PDB file of C-alpha atoms in Angstrom:
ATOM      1  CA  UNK C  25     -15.891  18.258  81.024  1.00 59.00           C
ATOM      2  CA  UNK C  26     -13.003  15.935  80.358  1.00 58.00           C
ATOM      3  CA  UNK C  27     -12.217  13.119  83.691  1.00 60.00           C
ATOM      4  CA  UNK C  28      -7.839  13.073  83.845  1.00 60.00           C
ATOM      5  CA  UNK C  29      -7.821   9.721  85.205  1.00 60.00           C
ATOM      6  CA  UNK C  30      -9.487   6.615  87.211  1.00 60.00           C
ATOM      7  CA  UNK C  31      -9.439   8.460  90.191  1.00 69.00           C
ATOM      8  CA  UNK C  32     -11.560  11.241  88.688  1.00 80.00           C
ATOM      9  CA  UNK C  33     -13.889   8.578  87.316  1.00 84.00           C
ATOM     10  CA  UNK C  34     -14.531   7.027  90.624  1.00 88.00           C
ATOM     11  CA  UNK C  35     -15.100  10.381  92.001  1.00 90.00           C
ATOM     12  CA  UNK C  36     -17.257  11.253  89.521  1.00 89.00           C
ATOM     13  CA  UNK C  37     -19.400   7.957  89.791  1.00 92.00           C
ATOM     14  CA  UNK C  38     -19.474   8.776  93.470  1.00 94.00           C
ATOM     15  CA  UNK C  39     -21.033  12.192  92.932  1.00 95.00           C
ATOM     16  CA  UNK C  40     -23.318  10.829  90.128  1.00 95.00           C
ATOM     17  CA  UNK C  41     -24.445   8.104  92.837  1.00 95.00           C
ATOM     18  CA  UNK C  42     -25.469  11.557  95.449  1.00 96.00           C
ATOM     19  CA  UNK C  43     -27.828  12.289  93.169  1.00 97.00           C
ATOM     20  CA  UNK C  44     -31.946  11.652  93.986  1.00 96.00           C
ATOM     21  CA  UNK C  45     -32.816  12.127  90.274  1.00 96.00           C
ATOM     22  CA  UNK C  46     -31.290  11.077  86.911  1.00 96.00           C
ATOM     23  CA  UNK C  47     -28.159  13.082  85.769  1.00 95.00           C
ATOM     24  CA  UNK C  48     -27.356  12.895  81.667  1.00 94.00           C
ATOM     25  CA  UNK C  49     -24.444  13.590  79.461  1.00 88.00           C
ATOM     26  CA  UNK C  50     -25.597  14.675  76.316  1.00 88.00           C
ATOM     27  CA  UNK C  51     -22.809  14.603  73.195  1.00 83.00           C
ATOM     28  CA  UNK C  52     -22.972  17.219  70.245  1.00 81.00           C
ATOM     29  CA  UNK C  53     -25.210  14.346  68.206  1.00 85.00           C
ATOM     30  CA  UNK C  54     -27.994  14.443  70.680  1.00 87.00           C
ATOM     31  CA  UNK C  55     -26.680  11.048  72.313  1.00 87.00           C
ATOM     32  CA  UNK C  56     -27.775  10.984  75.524  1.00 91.00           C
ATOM     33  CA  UNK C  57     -26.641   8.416  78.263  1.00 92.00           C
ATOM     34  CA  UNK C  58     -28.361   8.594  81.613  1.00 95.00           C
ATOM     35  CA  UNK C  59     -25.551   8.089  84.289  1.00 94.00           C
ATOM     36  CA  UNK C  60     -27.844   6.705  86.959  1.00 95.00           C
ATOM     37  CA  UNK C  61     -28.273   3.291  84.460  1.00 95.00           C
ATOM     38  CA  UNK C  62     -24.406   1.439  84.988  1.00 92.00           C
ATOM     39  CA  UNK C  63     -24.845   0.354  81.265  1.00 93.00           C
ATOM     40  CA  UNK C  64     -24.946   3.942  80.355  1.00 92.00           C
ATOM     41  CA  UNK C  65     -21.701   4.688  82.702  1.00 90.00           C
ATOM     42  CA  UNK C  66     -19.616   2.232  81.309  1.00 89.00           C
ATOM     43  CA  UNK C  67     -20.407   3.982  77.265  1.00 88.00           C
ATOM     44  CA  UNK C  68     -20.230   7.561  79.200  1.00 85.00           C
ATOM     45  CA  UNK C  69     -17.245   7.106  81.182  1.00 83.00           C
ATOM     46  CA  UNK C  70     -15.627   5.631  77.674  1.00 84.00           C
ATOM     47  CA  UNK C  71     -16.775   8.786  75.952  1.00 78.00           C
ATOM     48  CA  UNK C  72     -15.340  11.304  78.802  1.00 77.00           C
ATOM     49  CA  UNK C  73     -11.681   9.700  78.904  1.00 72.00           C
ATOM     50  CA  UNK C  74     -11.406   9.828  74.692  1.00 72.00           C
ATOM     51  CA  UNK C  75     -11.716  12.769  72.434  1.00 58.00           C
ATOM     52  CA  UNK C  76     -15.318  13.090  72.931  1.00 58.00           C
ATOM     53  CA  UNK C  77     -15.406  14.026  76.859  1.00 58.00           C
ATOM     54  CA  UNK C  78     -14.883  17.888  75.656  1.00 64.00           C
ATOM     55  CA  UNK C  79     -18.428  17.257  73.298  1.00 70.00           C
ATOM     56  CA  UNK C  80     -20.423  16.425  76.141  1.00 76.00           C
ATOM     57  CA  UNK C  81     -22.950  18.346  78.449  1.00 84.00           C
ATOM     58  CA  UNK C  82     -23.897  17.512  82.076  1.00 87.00           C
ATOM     59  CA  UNK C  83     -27.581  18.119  82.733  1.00 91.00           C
ATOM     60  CA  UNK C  84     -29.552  16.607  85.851  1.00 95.00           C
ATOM     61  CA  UNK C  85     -33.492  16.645  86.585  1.00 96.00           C
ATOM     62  CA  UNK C  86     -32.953  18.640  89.751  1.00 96.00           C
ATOM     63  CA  UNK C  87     -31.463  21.714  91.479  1.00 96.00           C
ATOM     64  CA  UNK C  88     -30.107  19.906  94.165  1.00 97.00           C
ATOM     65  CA  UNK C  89     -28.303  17.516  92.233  1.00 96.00           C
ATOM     66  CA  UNK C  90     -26.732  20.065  89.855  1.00 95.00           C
ATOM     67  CA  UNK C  91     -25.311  21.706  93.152  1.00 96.00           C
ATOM     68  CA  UNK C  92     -23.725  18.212  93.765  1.00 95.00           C
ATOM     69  CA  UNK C  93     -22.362  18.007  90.307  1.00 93.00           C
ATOM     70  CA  UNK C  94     -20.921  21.434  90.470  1.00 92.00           C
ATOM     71  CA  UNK C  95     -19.290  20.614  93.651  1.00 93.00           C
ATOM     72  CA  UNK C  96     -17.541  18.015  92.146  1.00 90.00           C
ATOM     73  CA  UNK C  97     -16.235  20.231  89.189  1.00 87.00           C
ATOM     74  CA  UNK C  98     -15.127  22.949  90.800  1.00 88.00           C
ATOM     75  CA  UNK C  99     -13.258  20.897  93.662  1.00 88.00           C
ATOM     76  CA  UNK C 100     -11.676  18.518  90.752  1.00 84.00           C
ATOM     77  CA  UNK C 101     -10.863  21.587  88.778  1.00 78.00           C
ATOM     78  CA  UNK C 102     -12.924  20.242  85.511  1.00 75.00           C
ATOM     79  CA  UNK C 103     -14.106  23.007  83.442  1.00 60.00           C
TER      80      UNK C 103
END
């Protein structure tokens, strides 16, 4: 998942915030930054607009929230 540009970001920040239970981007080195902490958003968000947003894996704690998250990829065209 790579974001384009701010808008993206904001949109996905806004479909991170939907979520009920904590939703993680995990890189190839087993980093893992919890979006639902801002800290963590600010290093995340850095991560997805470099090189390194192509490395990283979108997992959440529950069904419902992955069906938000796909939402959001499929209407933003990010896979």
């Amino acid at each position: 998942m790579k974001l384009k540009d701010a808008t993206q970001v904001n949109e996905f920040l806004a479909a991170v915030n939907q979520c009920k239970e904590q939703v993680y981007l995990v890189s190839q080195y087993g980093d893992k930054f919890n979006l639902k902490s801002q800290l963590s958003q600010y290093i995340a968000i850095a991560a997805l607009v470099n090189q390194a947003g192509e490395d990283l894996e979108l997992f959440c704690d529950s069904k419902e929230d992955e069906a938000i998250m796909m939402k959001y990829i499929i209407e933003n065209d990010i896979h």
